[in-house]
Coordinates of C-alpha atoms in Angstrom, one line a residue:
M661 CA -23.3 15.5 -50.6
R662 CA -20.7 12.9 -50.1
R663 CA -18.0 11.5 -52.5
A664 CA -17.1 7.8 -53.2
V665 CA -14.0 6.6 -55.1
F666 CA -14.5 3.4 -57.3
A667 CA -11.6 1.9 -59.3
G668 CA -9.8 5.2 -59.4
L669 CA -12.8 7.3 -60.5
I670 CA -14.4 9.9 -58.4
V671 CA -18.2 9.3 -58.2
V672 CA -20.7 11.3 -56.3
A673 CA -22.5 9.7 -53.3
A674 CA -25.6 11.4 -52.0
C675 CA -26.1 11.4 -48.3
G676 CA -28.7 12.7 -45.8
G677 CA -28.4 16.1 -44.1
G678 CA -30.7 17.6 -41.6
A679 CA -34.4 17.1 -41.4
G680 CA -36.0 16.9 -44.8
G681 CA -32.5 16.3 -46.3
G682 CA -32.0 20.0 -46.9
G683 CA -28.9 22.0 -46.0
G684 CA -28.5 24.6 -43.3
D685 CA -26.1 26.3 -41.0
D686 CA -26.0 23.2 -38.8
E687 CA -25.2 20.7 -41.6
P688 CA -22.2 18.5 -40.6
P689 CA -19.1 18.7 -42.7
P690 CA -19.2 16.4 -45.9
R691 CA -18.0 12.9 -45.4
D692 CA -17.0 10.4 -48.1
A693 CA -17.0 6.6 -48.6
E694 CA -14.2 5.2 -50.7
I695 CA -14.5 1.9 -52.7
H696 CA -11.5 0.0 -53.8
V697 CA -11.6 -2.9 -56.2
V698 CA -9.1 -5.2 -54.5
S699 CA -9.1 -8.2 -56.9
G700 CA -10.9 -7.4 -60.1
T701 CA -14.5 -7.4 -61.2
T702 CA -14.7 -10.9 -62.5
T703 CA -16.1 -14.0 -60.7
S704 CA -16.7 -17.4 -62.2
E705 CA -19.1 -20.4 -61.8
A706 CA -16.0 -22.4 -60.8
G707 CA -15.8 -20.3 -57.6
A708 CA -13.5 -17.5 -58.5
T709 CA -14.1 -14.4 -56.3
A710 CA -13.7 -10.7 -56.4
E711 CA -13.0 -8.4 -53.4
I712 CA -14.2 -4.9 -52.9
G713 CA -12.8 -2.7 -50.2
V714 CA -15.0 0.0 -48.6
S715 CA -13.5 2.8 -46.4
L716 CA -14.7 6.1 -44.9
S717 CA -13.0 9.4 -45.5
D718 CA -13.4 10.6 -41.9
A719 CA -13.8 8.9 -38.6
P720 CA -17.6 8.6 -37.8
T721 CA -18.9 9.8 -34.5
A722 CA -21.3 6.9 -34.4
P723 CA -21.5 3.5 -36.0
V724 CA -22.2 3.4 -39.7
V725 CA -24.0 0.3 -41.1
I726 CA -24.3 -0.4 -44.8
A727 CA -26.2 -3.4 -46.2
I728 CA -24.8 -5.1 -49.3
Q729 CA -26.4 -7.5 -51.8
S730 CA -26.1 -8.9 -55.3
D731 CA -28.7 -7.8 -57.8
D732 CA -28.6 -11.3 -59.3
P733 CA -28.0 -13.9 -56.6
G734 CA -27.9 -16.6 -59.3
E735 CA -24.7 -15.2 -60.5
G736 CA -22.9 -13.7 -57.5
A737 CA -23.1 -14.1 -53.7
V738 CA -21.9 -11.3 -51.3
S739 CA -20.3 -11.8 -47.9
P740 CA -20.8 -10.3 -45.5
A741 CA -24.3 -9.1 -46.0
T742 CA -23.5 -5.9 -44.0
I743 CA -20.4 -3.9 -43.1
R744 CA -20.3 -1.9 -39.8
F745 CA -17.9 0.9 -39.1
E746 CA -17.7 1.6 -35.4
A747 CA -17.2 5.1 -34.1
G748 CA -13.7 6.3 -35.1
D749 CA -13.4 3.3 -37.6
V750 CA -12.6 4.4 -41.2
G751 CA -11.9 0.8 -42.5
P752 CA -11.3 -0.5 -45.0
H753 CA -13.8 -3.3 -44.7
T754 CA -13.6 -6.1 -47.4
V755 CA -16.6 -7.5 -49.2
V756 CA -16.0 -10.9 -50.9
V757 CA -18.2 -11.6 -54.0
T758 CA -18.2 -15.3 -55.1
G759 CA -19.5 -16.6 -58.5
V760 CA -22.5 -18.8 -58.3
D761 CA -22.6 -22.0 -60.4
D762 CA -25.6 -23.1 -62.5
A763 CA -26.2 -25.9 -65.0
E764 CA -27.0 -23.6 -67.9
V765 CA -24.7 -22.8 -70.9
D766 CA -25.4 -19.1 -70.6
G767 CA -22.0 -17.5 -71.2
A768 CA -20.5 -14.6 -69.2
Q769 CA -23.3 -12.9 -67.3
P770 CA -23.2 -9.3 -65.9
Y771 CA -24.5 -8.4 -62.5
R772 CA -23.9 -5.7 -59.8
V773 CA -23.1 -5.5 -56.1
V774 CA -25.4 -2.8 -54.7
F775 CA -25.2 -0.9 -51.4
A776 CA -28.2 0.2 -49.3
A777 CA -28.2 3.7 -47.9
A778 CA -26.0 4.0 -44.8
V779 CA -27.6 4.0 -41.4
S780 CA -25.9 6.0 -38.8
D781 CA -26.5 8.5 -36.0
D782 CA -23.6 10.5 -37.5
A783 CA -25.6 13.0 -39.5
G784 CA -22.6 13.2 -41.9
Y785 CA -23.0 9.6 -43.0
A786 CA -26.7 9.0 -42.5
G787 CA -28.3 8.1 -45.9
L788 CA -24.9 7.9 -47.7
I789 CA -25.5 6.3 -51.1
V790 CA -22.6 4.2 -52.3
P791 CA -22.6 3.5 -56.1
P792 CA -23.0 -0.1 -57.2
V793 CA -20.0 -2.1 -58.5
A794 CA -20.5 -3.9 -61.9
L795 CA -19.1 -7.4 -62.1
T796 CA -19.1 -10.4 -64.6
N797 CA -19.6 -14.0 -63.8
V798 CA -17.8 -16.4 -66.2
D799 CA -19.7 -19.5 -67.3
D800 CA -18.1 -22.9 -66.7
D801 CA -20.7 -25.0 -68.4
V802 CA -19.2 -26.3 -71.7
G803 CA -22.4 -27.5 -73.3
T804 CA -22.9 -30.5 -75.6
G805 CA -23.6 -31.2 -79.2
T806 CA -25.4 -34.3 -80.7
V807 CA -24.2 -36.8 -83.3
R808 CA -26.9 -38.9 -85.0
V809 CA -26.0 -41.8 -87.4
F810 CA -28.4 -43.4 -89.9
L811 CA -27.6 -46.7 -91.6
N812 CA -29.0 -47.4 -95.1
G813 CA -28.8 -49.9 -97.9
P814 CA -29.3 -53.6 -98.2
G815 CA -25.8 -54.5 -96.8
A816 CA -24.7 -54.9 -93.2
G817 CA -22.1 -52.8 -91.3
T818 CA -21.4 -50.8 -88.2
V819 CA -20.5 -47.2 -87.4
T820 CA -18.6 -46.4 -84.2
S821 CA -17.2 -43.2 -82.8
A822 CA -14.0 -42.0 -81.1
P823 CA -14.3 -40.9 -78.4
A824 CA -16.8 -43.7 -77.5
G825 CA -20.5 -43.0 -77.7
I826 CA -21.8 -44.1 -81.1
A827 CA -22.0 -47.9 -81.7
C828 CA -24.6 -48.2 -84.5
P829 CA -26.7 -50.3 -84.9
G830 CA -27.6 -50.1 -81.3
V831 CA -26.6 -46.7 -80.1
C832 CA -26.9 -44.4 -83.0
V833 CA -27.4 -41.0 -81.2
A834 CA -24.9 -39.6 -78.6
S835 CA -24.0 -36.3 -77.0
F836 CA -20.5 -35.0 -76.8
P837 CA -19.0 -32.0 -74.9
A838 CA -18.6 -28.8 -77.0
G839 CA -15.1 -28.6 -78.4
T840 CA -14.7 -32.3 -78.9
T841 CA -13.5 -33.8 -82.2
V842 CA -15.7 -36.8 -82.9
T843 CA -14.5 -39.3 -85.6
L844 CA -17.0 -41.8 -87.0
T845 CA -15.6 -45.0 -88.6
A846 CA -17.7 -47.3 -90.9
A847 CA -16.9 -51.0 -91.1
A848 CA -18.7 -53.3 -93.5
G849 CA -20.0 -56.7 -92.4
T850 CA -19.4 -60.0 -94.0
G851 CA -20.7 -60.1 -97.6
S852 CA -21.2 -56.3 -97.7
R853 CA -19.1 -53.2 -98.4
F854 CA -19.3 -49.6 -97.4
G855 CA -21.0 -47.5 -100.1
G856 CA -20.1 -44.1 -98.8
W857 CA -21.6 -41.3 -96.7
R858 CA -24.7 -39.7 -98.1
V859 CA -25.3 -36.8 -95.6
P860 CA -23.8 -34.3 -95.6
G861 CA -22.3 -34.5 -99.1
V862 CA -20.9 -37.6 -100.7
D863 CA -17.7 -39.2 -99.4
F864 CA -16.3 -42.7 -99.9
T865 CA -13.7 -42.6 -97.1
P866 CA -14.7 -44.8 -94.2
T867 CA -14.2 -42.0 -91.6
R868 CA -16.1 -38.8 -91.0
T869 CA -15.1 -36.1 -88.5
F870 CA -17.2 -33.5 -86.7
E871 CA -16.1 -30.6 -84.5
I872 CA -18.8 -30.4 -81.8
G873 CA -20.3 -27.1 -80.9
A874 CA -22.8 -26.4 -78.1
G875 CA -26.3 -27.1 -79.2
E876 CA -25.3 -28.4 -82.6
L877 CA -26.7 -31.5 -84.4
H878 CA -24.4 -33.4 -86.7
Q879 CA -25.9 -36.2 -88.8
A880 CA -24.2 -38.9 -90.9
N881 CA -25.9 -41.2 -93.3
G882 CA -23.9 -44.3 -94.1
L883 CA -24.7 -46.7 -97.0
F884 CA -23.9 -50.3 -96.8
V885 CA -24.5 -52.5 -99.9
R886 CA -24.2 -56.1 -100.7
D887 CA -20.7 -57.1 -101.9
Q888 CA -21.9 -58.0 -105.4
L889 CA -19.0 -56.7 -107.4
A890 CA -16.1 -59.1 -108.1
W891 CA -14.3 -56.1 -109.6
T892 CA -15.0 -52.8 -111.2
A893 CA -12.9 -51.0 -113.9
A894 CA -13.5 -47.3 -114.7
V895 CA -13.8 -46.4 -118.4
D896 CA -12.1 -43.1 -118.1
W897 CA -14.0 -39.8 -118.1
P898 CA -14.8 -37.0 -118.8
A899 CA -15.7 -37.8 -122.4
V900 CA -17.7 -41.1 -122.2
E901 CA -21.0 -39.8 -123.5
R902 CA -22.6 -43.2 -123.6
L903 CA -21.6 -46.8 -122.7
D904 CA -24.4 -49.2 -123.3
V905 CA -23.1 -52.4 -125.0
V906 CA -21.0 -55.2 -123.6
A907 CA -20.0 -58.6 -125.0
A908 CA -18.0 -61.3 -123.4
A909 CA -16.4 -64.6 -124.6
G910 CA -13.7 -66.5 -122.9
D911 CA -11.4 -64.0 -121.2
Q912 CA -12.3 -61.2 -123.6
L913 CA -14.6 -58.5 -122.4
V914 CA -15.4 -55.6 -124.8
V915 CA -17.5 -52.5 -124.2
G916 CA -18.8 -49.9 -126.6
G917 CA -20.5 -46.6 -126.9
E918 CA -19.6 -43.0 -127.9
L919 CA -17.3 -40.2 -126.9
D920 CA -18.1 -36.5 -127.0
G921 CA -14.6 -35.1 -126.6
P922 CA -10.9 -36.1 -126.5
T923 CA -10.1 -38.6 -123.8
T924 CA -7.5 -41.1 -122.7
I925 CA -8.5 -44.7 -121.7
G926 CA -6.1 -46.9 -120.1
G927 CA -3.3 -44.5 -120.8
T928 CA -4.1 -44.5 -124.5
P929 CA -5.2 -41.1 -126.1
L930 CA -8.1 -41.7 -128.4
P931 CA -8.5 -39.8 -131.7
Y932 CA -11.5 -37.4 -131.7
G933 CA -12.9 -36.0 -134.9
G934 CA -15.6 -33.8 -133.4
G935 CA -19.3 -34.5 -132.6
R936 CA -19.7 -37.9 -131.0
D937 CA -17.3 -40.7 -132.0
P938 CA -17.6 -44.4 -131.6
L939 CA -15.8 -45.9 -128.6
I940 CA -14.5 -49.5 -128.1
A941 CA -12.5 -50.7 -125.1
A942 CA -11.3 -54.2 -124.2
Y943 CA -10.7 -55.7 -120.7
A944 CA -9.7 -59.0 -119.2
A945 CA -12.8 -60.8 -118.1
A946 CA -11.0 -62.3 -115.1
D947 CA -10.1 -59.1 -113.3
G948 CA -11.0 -56.1 -115.5
A949 CA -7.4 -55.4 -116.5
F950 CA -7.3 -52.9 -119.4
R951 CA -6.2 -54.3 -122.7
W952 CA -6.8 -51.8 -125.5
S953 CA -9.1 -49.1 -126.7
R954 CA -9.8 -47.2 -129.9
S955 CA -12.3 -44.8 -131.6
F956 CA -13.2 -43.8 -135.1
G957 CA -13.1 -40.1 -135.9
G958 CA -15.7 -38.2 -137.8
T959 CA -17.4 -34.8 -138.2
G960 CA -20.9 -36.0 -137.3
D961 CA -22.2 -38.3 -134.6
A962 CA -21.6 -42.0 -134.4
R963 CA -22.1 -44.8 -131.9
V964 CA -21.2 -48.4 -131.3
Q965 CA -24.4 -50.2 -130.7
A966 CA -23.4 -53.9 -131.2
I967 CA -20.4 -56.1 -130.4
A968 CA -19.7 -59.7 -131.1
I969 CA -16.6 -61.7 -130.3
L970 CA -15.6 -64.3 -133.0
P971 CA -14.4 -67.8 -132.1
G972 CA -10.8 -66.8 -132.6
G973 CA -11.0 -63.8 -130.3
D974 CA -11.4 -61.0 -132.9
V975 CA -14.0 -58.4 -132.2
V976 CA -16.7 -57.2 -134.5
V977 CA -18.4 -53.9 -133.8
G978 CA -21.3 -52.1 -135.5
G979 CA -23.4 -49.0 -135.2
W980 CA -24.6 -45.9 -137.0
F981 CA -23.2 -42.5 -138.0
T982 CA -24.2 -39.2 -139.5
G983 CA -22.0 -36.7 -141.3
E984 CA -18.5 -38.2 -142.1
L985 CA -16.9 -41.2 -140.4
D986 CA -13.4 -42.4 -141.1
L987 CA -13.0 -46.1 -140.5
G988 CA -9.4 -46.1 -141.6
A989 CA -9.8 -45.9 -145.3
G990 CA -10.8 -42.2 -145.6
P991 CA -14.1 -40.5 -144.7
V992 CA -17.5 -41.9 -145.9
T993 CA -20.9 -40.3 -145.8
P994 CA -24.4 -41.8 -145.7
S995 CA -26.6 -41.4 -148.7
S996 CA -29.3 -39.9 -146.5
T997 CA -29.7 -39.2 -142.8
T998 CA -27.8 -42.1 -141.2
G999 CA -25.4 -44.8 -142.3
G1000 CA -24.3 -48.0 -140.6
F1001 CA -20.9 -49.5 -140.1
V1002 CA -19.3 -52.8 -139.3
A1003 CA -15.6 -53.3 -138.4
R1004 CA -13.5 -56.2 -137.4
L1005 CA -10.8 -55.5 -134.9
R1006 CA -7.9 -57.7 -133.9
G1007 CA -8.7 -59.2 -130.5
A1008 CA -5.1 -58.8 -129.2
D1009 CA -4.7 -55.1 -129.7
G1010 CA -7.8 -53.6 -131.4
A1011 CA -6.1 -53.0 -134.7
V1012 CA -8.6 -52.7 -137.6
V1013 CA -8.7 -55.8 -139.8
W1014 CA -11.4 -54.4 -142.0
A1015 CA -14.2 -51.9 -141.8
K1016 CA -17.2 -51.3 -144.0
A1017 CA -19.6 -48.4 -144.2
L1018 CA -23.2 -49.2 -145.0
T1019 CA -24.6 -46.2 -146.7
A1020 CA -27.4 -47.3 -149.0
G1021 CA -31.0 -46.5 -148.1
P1022 CA -32.7 -43.6 -146.2
S1023 CA -31.8 -44.8 -142.8
V1024 CA -29.2 -47.5 -142.1
W1025 CA -27.9 -48.7 -138.8
V1026 CA -26.5 -51.8 -137.1
A1027 CA -28.3 -52.6 -133.8
G1028 CA -27.2 -56.2 -133.1
L1029 CA -24.4 -58.5 -134.1
G1030 CA -23.8 -62.2 -133.6
A1031 CA -20.8 -64.5 -134.2
S1032 CA -21.5 -67.7 -136.1
P1033 CA -19.7 -70.9 -135.1
D1034 CA -18.2 -71.0 -138.6
G1035 CA -16.5 -67.6 -138.2
G1036 CA -19.2 -65.6 -140.0
I1037 CA -21.2 -62.6 -138.7
V1038 CA -24.9 -62.0 -138.5
A1039 CA -26.0 -58.3 -138.5
C1040 CA -29.3 -57.1 -137.2
G1041 CA -30.5 -53.6 -138.1
S1042 CA -32.2 -51.5 -140.8
G1043 CA -31.6 -50.8 -144.4
T1044 CA -31.9 -53.1 -147.3
A1045 CA -32.9 -56.0 -145.0
P1046 CA -33.2 -56.4 -141.2
L1047 CA -31.0 -59.5 -141.1
A1048 CA -27.7 -59.9 -143.0
W1049 CA -25.0 -62.6 -143.0
L1050 CA -21.4 -61.6 -143.6
D1051 CA -18.4 -63.8 -144.1
G1052 CA -15.3 -63.4 -141.9
D1053 CA -13.9 -60.7 -144.3
G1054 CA -17.1 -58.7 -144.2
G1055 CA -18.5 -59.8 -147.6
L1056 CA -22.2 -60.0 -147.9
V1057 CA -23.5 -63.6 -148.0
A1058 CA -27.2 -63.1 -147.7
A1059 CA -29.8 -60.7 -146.5
I1060 CA -33.5 -61.4 -145.6
T1061 CA -36.6 -59.5 -144.5
P1062 CA -38.5 -62.0 -142.3
G1063 CA -42.2 -61.6 -142.2
L1064 CA -43.4 -58.2 -141.2
M1065 CA -40.1 -57.1 -139.5
A1066 CA -39.2 -53.6 -140.8
G1067 CA -36.1 -53.2 -138.7
C1068 CA -34.2 -55.5 -136.3
V1069 CA -33.3 -54.3 -132.8
A1070 CA -31.7 -57.2 -131.0
I1071 CA -30.4 -60.7 -131.8
D1072 CA -29.2 -63.7 -129.8
R1073 CA -27.7 -67.1 -130.6
R1074 CA -30.0 -70.2 -130.1
A1075 CA -29.2 -73.8 -130.7
G1076 CA -28.7 -74.2 -134.4
G1077 CA -29.6 -70.6 -135.3
W1078 CA -30.7 -67.2 -134.2
V1079 CA -33.6 -65.4 -132.5
A1080 CA -34.2 -61.7 -133.2
V1081 CA -36.8 -59.1 -132.4
G1082 CA -37.6 -55.9 -134.2
E1083 CA -40.2 -53.4 -135.2
G1084 CA -43.2 -54.4 -137.3
A1085 CA -44.1 -52.6 -140.4
G1086 CA -46.0 -49.4 -139.5
G1087 CA -44.8 -49.5 -136.0
G1088 CA -46.6 -50.3 -132.8
S1089 CA -45.7 -54.0 -132.7
A1090 CA -42.7 -56.2 -131.8
V1091 CA -42.0 -59.0 -134.3
Y1092 CA -40.2 -62.1 -133.1
V1093 CA -38.1 -64.1 -135.7
S1094 CA -36.4 -67.5 -135.4
V1095 CA -33.9 -68.4 -138.1
D1096 CA -31.8 -71.5 -138.5
D1097 CA -28.1 -71.5 -139.6
D1098 CA -29.2 -72.2 -143.2
R1099 CA -31.1 -68.9 -143.1
H1100 CA -34.4 -70.6 -143.1
V1101 CA -37.1 -68.6 -141.2
D1102 CA -38.7 -71.0 -138.8
T1103 CA -41.2 -68.4 -137.5
A1104 CA -41.9 -64.7 -137.7
E1105 CA -44.7 -63.5 -135.5
S1106 CA -45.9 -60.3 -133.9
V1107 CA -45.6 -61.0 -130.2
F1108 CA -46.6 -57.6 -128.7
A1109 CA -48.7 -54.7 -130.0
T1110 CA -49.7 -51.3 -128.6
S1111 CA -51.1 -48.0 -129.8
A1112 CA -48.7 -46.2 -127.4
S1113 CA -45.1 -45.4 -128.1
M1114 CA -42.9 -48.5 -127.5
R1115 CA -39.2 -49.2 -127.1
I1116 CA -37.8 -52.7 -127.8
N1117 CA -34.8 -53.3 -125.6
D1118 CA -33.5 -56.9 -125.8
I1119 CA -34.1 -60.5 -126.7
V1120 CA -32.6 -63.6 -125.0
A1121 CA -32.8 -67.1 -126.3
L1122 CA -33.9 -69.7 -123.8
P1123 CA -32.0 -73.0 -123.5
T1124 CA -35.3 -74.9 -123.8
G1125 CA -36.3 -73.1 -127.0
G1126 CA -38.0 -69.8 -127.7
A1127 CA -37.0 -66.5 -126.2
I1128 CA -37.9 -63.7 -123.9
V1129 CA -38.4 -60.2 -125.3
L1130 CA -37.9 -57.1 -123.2
L1131 CA -39.6 -53.8 -124.1
A1132 CA -41.1 -50.7 -122.5
V1133 CA -44.3 -48.9 -123.3
T1134 CA -44.9 -45.2 -122.7
M1135 CA -47.7 -44.6 -120.3
G1136 CA -47.4 -40.8 -120.2
V1137 CA -44.8 -38.1 -119.9
G1138 CA -41.8 -39.7 -118.2
L1139 CA -43.7 -42.9 -117.2
Y1140 CA -43.0 -46.3 -118.7
D1141 CA -44.2 -49.8 -118.2
H1142 CA -41.5 -52.5 -118.6
W1143 CA -42.8 -55.7 -120.2
M1144 CA -41.3 -59.2 -120.5
T1145 CA -42.9 -61.5 -123.1
K1146 CA -42.1 -65.2 -123.3
V1147 CA -42.3 -66.8 -126.7
D1148 CA -42.0 -70.6 -127.4
A1149 CA -40.1 -72.1 -130.2
A1150 CA -43.1 -71.9 -132.5
G1151 CA -43.4 -68.2 -131.9
N1152 CA -46.4 -68.4 -129.6
V1153 CA -46.7 -66.0 -126.7
V1154 CA -46.9 -68.2 -123.6
G1155 CA -46.5 -65.5 -121.0
S1156 CA -46.3 -61.8 -120.6
I1157 CA -45.9 -59.7 -117.5
S1158 CA -45.5 -56.0 -116.7
A1159 CA -42.3 -56.3 -114.7
A1160 CA -42.0 -52.8 -113.3
S1161 CA -43.0 -49.2 -113.8
S1162 CA -40.5 -46.4 -114.2
N1163 CA -41.0 -42.7 -113.7
Y1164 CA -37.8 -42.0 -115.7
S1165 CA -36.4 -44.6 -118.2
D1166 CA -37.5 -47.0 -120.8
R1167 CA -34.2 -49.0 -120.7
S1168 CA -33.7 -52.6 -119.8
S1169 CA -31.3 -55.5 -120.5
A1170 CA -31.4 -59.2 -119.8
A1171 CA -29.2 -62.3 -119.8
V1172 CA -29.7 -66.0 -119.1
L1173 CA -27.8 -67.3 -116.2
E1174 CA -26.2 -70.7 -115.9
A1175 CA -29.3 -72.2 -114.3
P1176 CA -31.5 -73.2 -117.3
D1177 CA -34.6 -71.6 -115.8
S1178 CA -33.1 -68.4 -114.4
L1179 CA -33.1 -65.0 -116.1
L1180 CA -31.3 -61.9 -114.9
V1181 CA -32.8 -58.5 -115.8
A1182 CA -31.3 -55.1 -115.4
R1183 CA -33.9 -52.3 -115.4
Q1184 CA -33.8 -48.6 -114.9
I1185 CA -36.7 -47.6 -112.6
G1186 CA -35.8 -44.0 -111.7
A1187 CA -33.5 -41.2 -112.3
G1188 CA -30.3 -43.1 -112.6
I1189 CA -31.5 -46.0 -110.4
I1190 CA -31.0 -49.5 -111.8
V1191 CA -32.2 -52.7 -110.2
L1192 CA -31.2 -56.3 -110.9
E1193 CA -33.8 -58.9 -110.7
R1194 CA -33.8 -62.7 -111.1
Y1195 CA -36.8 -64.4 -112.7
D1196 CA -37.8 -68.0 -112.9
I1197 CA -38.0 -68.6 -116.7
S1198 CA -40.7 -71.2 -116.5
S1199 CA -43.2 -69.1 -114.5
L1200 CA -41.8 -65.5 -115.1
M1201 CA -42.0 -65.1 -111.3
R1202 CA -39.5 -62.7 -109.7
V1203 CA -37.5 -64.7 -107.2
A1204 CA -34.8 -62.2 -106.1
G1205 CA -33.8 -58.6 -106.4
F1206 CA -30.4 -57.0 -106.0
D1207 CA -29.4 -53.4 -105.2
L1208 CA -25.9 -52.5 -106.3
G1209 CA -26.0 -49.2 -104.4
S1210 CA -25.8 -47.1 -107.6
T1211 CA -27.9 -44.0 -107.9
E1212 CA -26.6 -42.4 -111.1
V1213 CA -26.2 -45.2 -113.8
F1214 CA -28.0 -44.3 -117.0
D1215 CA -27.1 -46.4 -120.1
F1216 CA -26.2 -50.0 -119.4
D1217 CA -26.0 -53.5 -120.7
L1218 CA -25.6 -57.1 -119.4
A1219 CA -23.6 -60.0 -120.7
T1220 CA -22.8 -63.5 -119.5
S1221 CA -20.0 -65.9 -120.4
A1222 CA -18.8 -69.1 -118.8
G1223 CA -20.8 -68.6 -115.7
H1224 CA -19.8 -65.0 -115.2
T1225 CA -22.1 -61.9 -115.4
F1226 CA -20.9 -58.5 -116.5
L1227 CA -22.6 -55.1 -116.3
A1228 CA -21.4 -52.0 -118.2
G1229 CA -22.8 -48.5 -118.1
D1230 CA -22.2 -44.8 -117.7
S1231 CA -23.1 -41.9 -115.4
F1232 CA -24.4 -38.4 -116.0
T1233 CA -24.0 -37.2 -112.5
T1234 CA -21.7 -34.5 -111.2
E1235 CA -21.1 -36.5 -108.0
P1236 CA -19.4 -39.9 -107.6
L1237 CA -21.5 -43.0 -107.9
I1238 CA -22.9 -44.2 -104.6
G1239 CA -21.7 -47.6 -103.6
W1240 CA -19.1 -48.1 -106.3
P1241 CA -15.4 -48.4 -105.2
M1242 CA -14.2 -45.6 -107.5
M1243 CA -14.7 -42.0 -108.2
L1244 CA -16.8 -42.1 -111.3
Q1245 CA -18.1 -38.7 -112.2
N1246 CA -19.9 -36.9 -115.0
D1247 CA -19.5 -38.6 -118.4
G1248 CA -17.7 -41.6 -116.9
G1249 CA -18.1 -45.3 -117.8
F1250 CA -17.6 -48.5 -115.9
V1251 CA -17.6 -52.3 -116.4
S1252 CA -18.0 -54.7 -113.5
E1253 CA -18.2 -58.4 -112.9
L1254 CA -21.2 -59.1 -110.6
K1255 CA -21.3 -61.5 -107.8
L1256 CA -24.8 -62.8 -107.6
P1257 CA -26.1 -65.0 -104.8

């Protein structure tokens, strides 16, 4: 047997003896080969080397040749391929091992330098087995990761990267070395705005940063929407349970709905009595600047469902309540399930001028309000009569039940009078009513009938006479058909179209734009998705559609005044609204002026 020394450890090296490899009296004395690691056991693909020294313990009597190789030539190369000890030469002889490069990202790879059995006529070294030396080859391939950008929405914009690589549209996929920090920057084009990143997560900042790892794929989905918002004001959350009515006149813009908890709007803490309380807030129509807000406390539920702005700027609000409601003169209760209320608020600061609770009848509510040119008020709802006229102090002037109308849902001002729509007696029909300022009923006709469940949403008077009625018909669980019915001044149906189907909501709202034959309709067509559509009034043909980039608007309402169009609504999402320049979250409301092409 022979001994070899490797890195300070004694290892046994077997060697040949006499014939058959056995021992005997004539076996030469044991001889050793010593291995010294001269410069470590690590090589690299960048060309770093390791050196191994091999020496003999005793001078050989004949040359000793040992062949050397790497057991993985793809990781390490050995030079020389053989070492030769001449007679009397004990070395050391140096073996240089060089790391071999490849194009793979394979990390540090182990391999060995192995020695063939020694060849020599010196019987003491013949067949000597030198143990292999273990080494590691360090990878120098960094690897790459991929960034992929998607652009969505009806707007225009670009996304670029730093370092350069992404310039989308155009180049929307690029590879970057592992370890690189890549920053994407979104920039909106003319007439558009950036609506936020959709994947991964939701983020409104124009930049998004990734740390690139080898083999990783990073994706960014940027949304660009048309710049159709002149301004947006947030009606503070987290207690805006519903915001679905808006009225505008002059520079006054008023929104209403309900609260389900204490909140502060525009820096003003609002009283909260429990349950759901009516909410009213006023803003400047020019820029959305907050003016004032108020609520009425109560122990039950209550909601503002109608708003009208009087010629002098005062605001009239109406709605319904259950339980107790305090309008400022002590709590009142309905005589049965629900009661209605009407209140006049000072336009300058929202102070209560007067407030009245309507409690007679089994179910009383106010669904619509109109401001008469003489300073009076027209109320639309249920109770003793579907239509009621009040003077400026809230006194009842007259009340009528026109035709088969059992309850009024919506009202709008026409030249010289009013148009209204409500439910027919027995349900299943929509009754259109036209009344002049002398409270004479010009027409009261059923304009839509169905055996299915139906929701009447809105009515808008047409400048040329007549009106358009918006409603939705249930087609199954969670499925609705939205209808628009055009009625002439005599109450005749002159057109009716199924405008859109929705798999979620039966809500819609409409407003006549400045052009005498143009109608703007807001409709909810999915889970929180609203669309705006413009229709030609004469033909009821859709001429344009608009996407505001919102995905989580639920309750909403439209209003127009002096050529301006306003949209108010709320959100039930736990994430910010997509496409809106604010962080509106769960139970948050908003009001916006729209810029429509």
